[in-house]
Amino acid sequence: MTKPPPSDNTFIMDYNTKRNQLIMAEYGRNIQQMVEHCLTIEDRAERLSCAKTIVETMANMVKQTTSPEDFHTKLWNHLAAISNYKLDIDYPVEIVKTIGVDTRPARLPYPQHFIQKRNYGSIIEDFTHCITDMEDSEEKDELTYLVANHMKRDLSNWSTDTMSDEKVADDMAAYTQGAVQLDIYNQPLISDGELLSTRISTSIKKKKKK
């Protein structure tokens, strides 16, 4: 049996997926269609009059949260955006193109240099290079042991099994290519007990904040 052709009165569903994508959903499809119609008006004065009507309609749809001047400027800028900045009229405010423009900041360059020992990080590595280039002085000795104690703290954060003065001395020598040799027997680093006490105290403080 042959299926009869649809009559002129057949209802055709209008699916959203077949429509143009909404540029500013807060104003709805009716406003967008009004703007699309405004774009087709050839007479410039009539086109401007239509645009003013659209802006007045938009003003009734959204809540004013700024001064009247700022609100007025925002509406005209939204009108321009909805038209994809194709609406050729004499705008009463300055139009700043924002939609469709990539306003994200440029990506910051990430340091890609190789870190010799990741458990210390790049800052400690930079400090050891600085120490290597310094002339022998009391300041150099103080900085050397300050960095060495920090290295031992870093080791304790990774694992208490790996933290030792000997390990730090070996790593310091490796970093400085043998130029800096720690005298850990005559000048020991921060004690294991002090490191553990600091970690316990910090852990307790964090729990109290929670």
mmCIF file of N, CA and C in Angstrom, residues 145 148-157 160 163-166 168 184 187-200:
data_model
loop_
_atom_site.group_PDB
_atom_site.id
_atom_site.type_symbol
_atom_site.label_atom_id
_atom_site.label_comp_id
_atom_site.label_asym_id
_atom_site.label_seq_id
_atom_site.Cartn_x
_atom_site.Cartn_y
_atom_site.Cartn_z
ATOM 1 N N TYR A 145 76.205 25.585 54.787
ATOM 2 C CA TYR A 145 75.530 24.767 55.791
ATOM 3 C C TYR A 145 74.037 25.081 55.880
ATOM 4 N N ALA A 148 72.808 22.945 53.078
ATOM 5 C CA ALA A 148 72.946 21.535 53.453
ATOM 6 C C ALA A 148 71.844 21.111 54.421
ATOM 7 N N ASN A 149 71.529 21.968 55.396
ATOM 8 C CA ASN A 149 70.450 21.652 56.333
ATOM 9 C C ASN A 149 69.102 21.590 55.624
ATOM 10 N N HIS A 150 68.940 22.445 54.632
ATOM 11 C CA HIS A 150 67.697 22.423 53.847
ATOM 12 C C HIS A 150 67.610 21.132 53.029
ATOM 13 N N MET A 151 68.747 20.684 52.528
ATOM 14 C CA MET A 151 68.783 19.429 51.775
ATOM 15 C C MET A 151 68.384 18.255 52.679
ATOM 16 N N LYS A 152 68.839 18.290 53.933
ATOM 17 C CA LYS A 152 68.488 17.205 54.848
ATOM 18 C C LYS A 152 66.992 17.240 55.178
ATOM 19 N N ARG A 153 66.427 18.454 55.292
ATOM 20 C CA ARG A 153 64.974 18.564 55.513
ATOM 21 C C ARG A 153 64.210 17.993 54.320
ATOM 22 N N ASP A 154 64.705 18.281 53.116
ATOM 23 C CA ASP A 154 64.048 17.743 51.919
ATOM 24 C C ASP A 154 64.088 16.216 51.913
ATOM 25 N N LEU A 155 65.219 15.662 52.341
ATOM 26 C CA LEU A 155 65.334 14.202 52.403
ATOM 27 C C LEU A 155 64.347 13.622 53.413
ATOM 28 N N SER A 156 64.175 14.302 54.535
ATOM 29 C CA SER A 156 63.253 13.807 55.564
ATOM 30 C C SER A 156 61.812 13.846 55.086
ATOM 31 N N ASN A 157 61.511 14.786 54.195
ATOM 32 C CA ASN A 157 60.148 14.867 53.649
ATOM 33 C C ASN A 157 59.855 13.704 52.707
ATOM 34 N N THR A 160 62.352 9.165 55.913
ATOM 35 C CA THR A 160 63.289 9.259 57.033
ATOM 36 C C THR A 160 64.414 8.233 56.903
ATOM 37 N N MET A 163 67.486 10.052 55.050
ATOM 38 C CA MET A 163 68.114 11.285 55.530
ATOM 39 C C MET A 163 69.305 10.957 56.423
ATOM 40 N N SER A 164 70.453 11.489 56.050
ATOM 41 C CA SER A 164 71.666 11.320 56.847
ATOM 42 C C SER A 164 72.651 12.396 56.435
ATOM 43 N N ASP A 165 73.540 12.735 57.357
ATOM 44 C CA ASP A 165 74.544 13.742 57.037
ATOM 45 C C ASP A 165 75.464 13.258 55.920
ATOM 46 N N GLU A 166 75.763 11.970 55.932
ATOM 47 C CA GLU A 166 76.645 11.418 54.891
ATOM 48 C C GLU A 166 76.009 11.543 53.510
ATOM 49 N N VAL A 168 73.787 13.779 52.525
ATOM 50 C CA VAL A 168 73.799 15.194 52.130
ATOM 51 C C VAL A 168 75.201 15.602 51.682
ATOM 52 N N ILE A 184 81.133 17.154 58.131
ATOM 53 C CA ILE A 184 79.978 16.807 58.967
ATOM 54 C C ILE A 184 80.378 16.236 60.321
ATOM 55 N N GLN A 187 81.311 19.641 62.144
ATOM 56 C CA GLN A 187 80.157 20.547 62.102
ATOM 57 C C GLN A 187 78.945 19.773 61.579
ATOM 58 N N PRO A 188 78.299 18.989 62.443
ATOM 59 C CA PRO A 188 77.159 18.162 62.020
ATOM 60 C C PRO A 188 75.970 19.015 61.606
ATOM 61 N N LEU A 189 75.132 18.425 60.788
ATOM 62 C CA LEU A 189 73.925 19.122 60.322
ATOM 63 C C LEU A 189 72.826 19.016 61.372
ATOM 64 N N ILE A 190 71.680 19.551 61.044
ATOM 65 C CA ILE A 190 70.535 19.501 61.943
ATOM 66 C C ILE A 190 70.256 18.040 62.329
ATOM 67 N N SER A 191 69.949 17.811 63.614
ATOM 68 C CA SER A 191 69.807 16.437 64.093
ATOM 69 C C SER A 191 68.531 15.784 63.581
ATOM 70 N N ASP A 192 68.570 14.456 63.531
ATOM 71 C CA ASP A 192 67.387 13.709 63.096
ATOM 72 C C ASP A 192 66.218 13.946 64.054
ATOM 73 N N GLY A 193 66.530 14.010 65.346
ATOM 74 C CA GLY A 193 65.482 14.231 66.337
ATOM 75 C C GLY A 193 64.791 15.567 66.157
ATOM 76 N N GLU A 194 65.559 16.601 65.848
ATOM 77 C CA GLU A 194 64.971 17.931 65.643
ATOM 78 C C GLU A 194 64.089 17.949 64.404
ATOM 79 N N LEU A 195 64.525 17.242 63.358
ATOM 80 C CA LEU A 195 63.721 17.159 62.136
ATOM 81 C C LEU A 195 62.398 16.453 62.397
ATOM 82 N N LEU A 196 62.449 15.343 63.106
ATOM 83 C CA LEU A 196 61.231 14.588 63.394
ATOM 84 C C LEU A 196 60.303 15.381 64.300
ATOM 85 N N SER A 197 60.876 16.086 65.276
ATOM 86 C CA SER A 197 60.071 16.914 66.182
ATOM 87 C C SER A 197 59.350 18.009 65.412
ATOM 88 N N THR A 198 60.043 18.613 64.441
ATOM 89 C CA THR A 198 59.434 19.673 63.622
ATOM 90 C C THR A 198 58.298 19.123 62.784
ATOM 91 N N ARG A 199 58.494 17.915 62.218
ATOM 92 C CA ARG A 199 57.453 17.298 61.399
ATOM 93 C C ARG A 199 56.219 16.976 62.225
ATOM 94 N N ILE A 200 56.418 16.453 63.444
ATOM 95 C CA ILE A 200 55.294 16.120 64.320
ATOM 96 C C ILE A 200 54.541 17.369 64.730
#
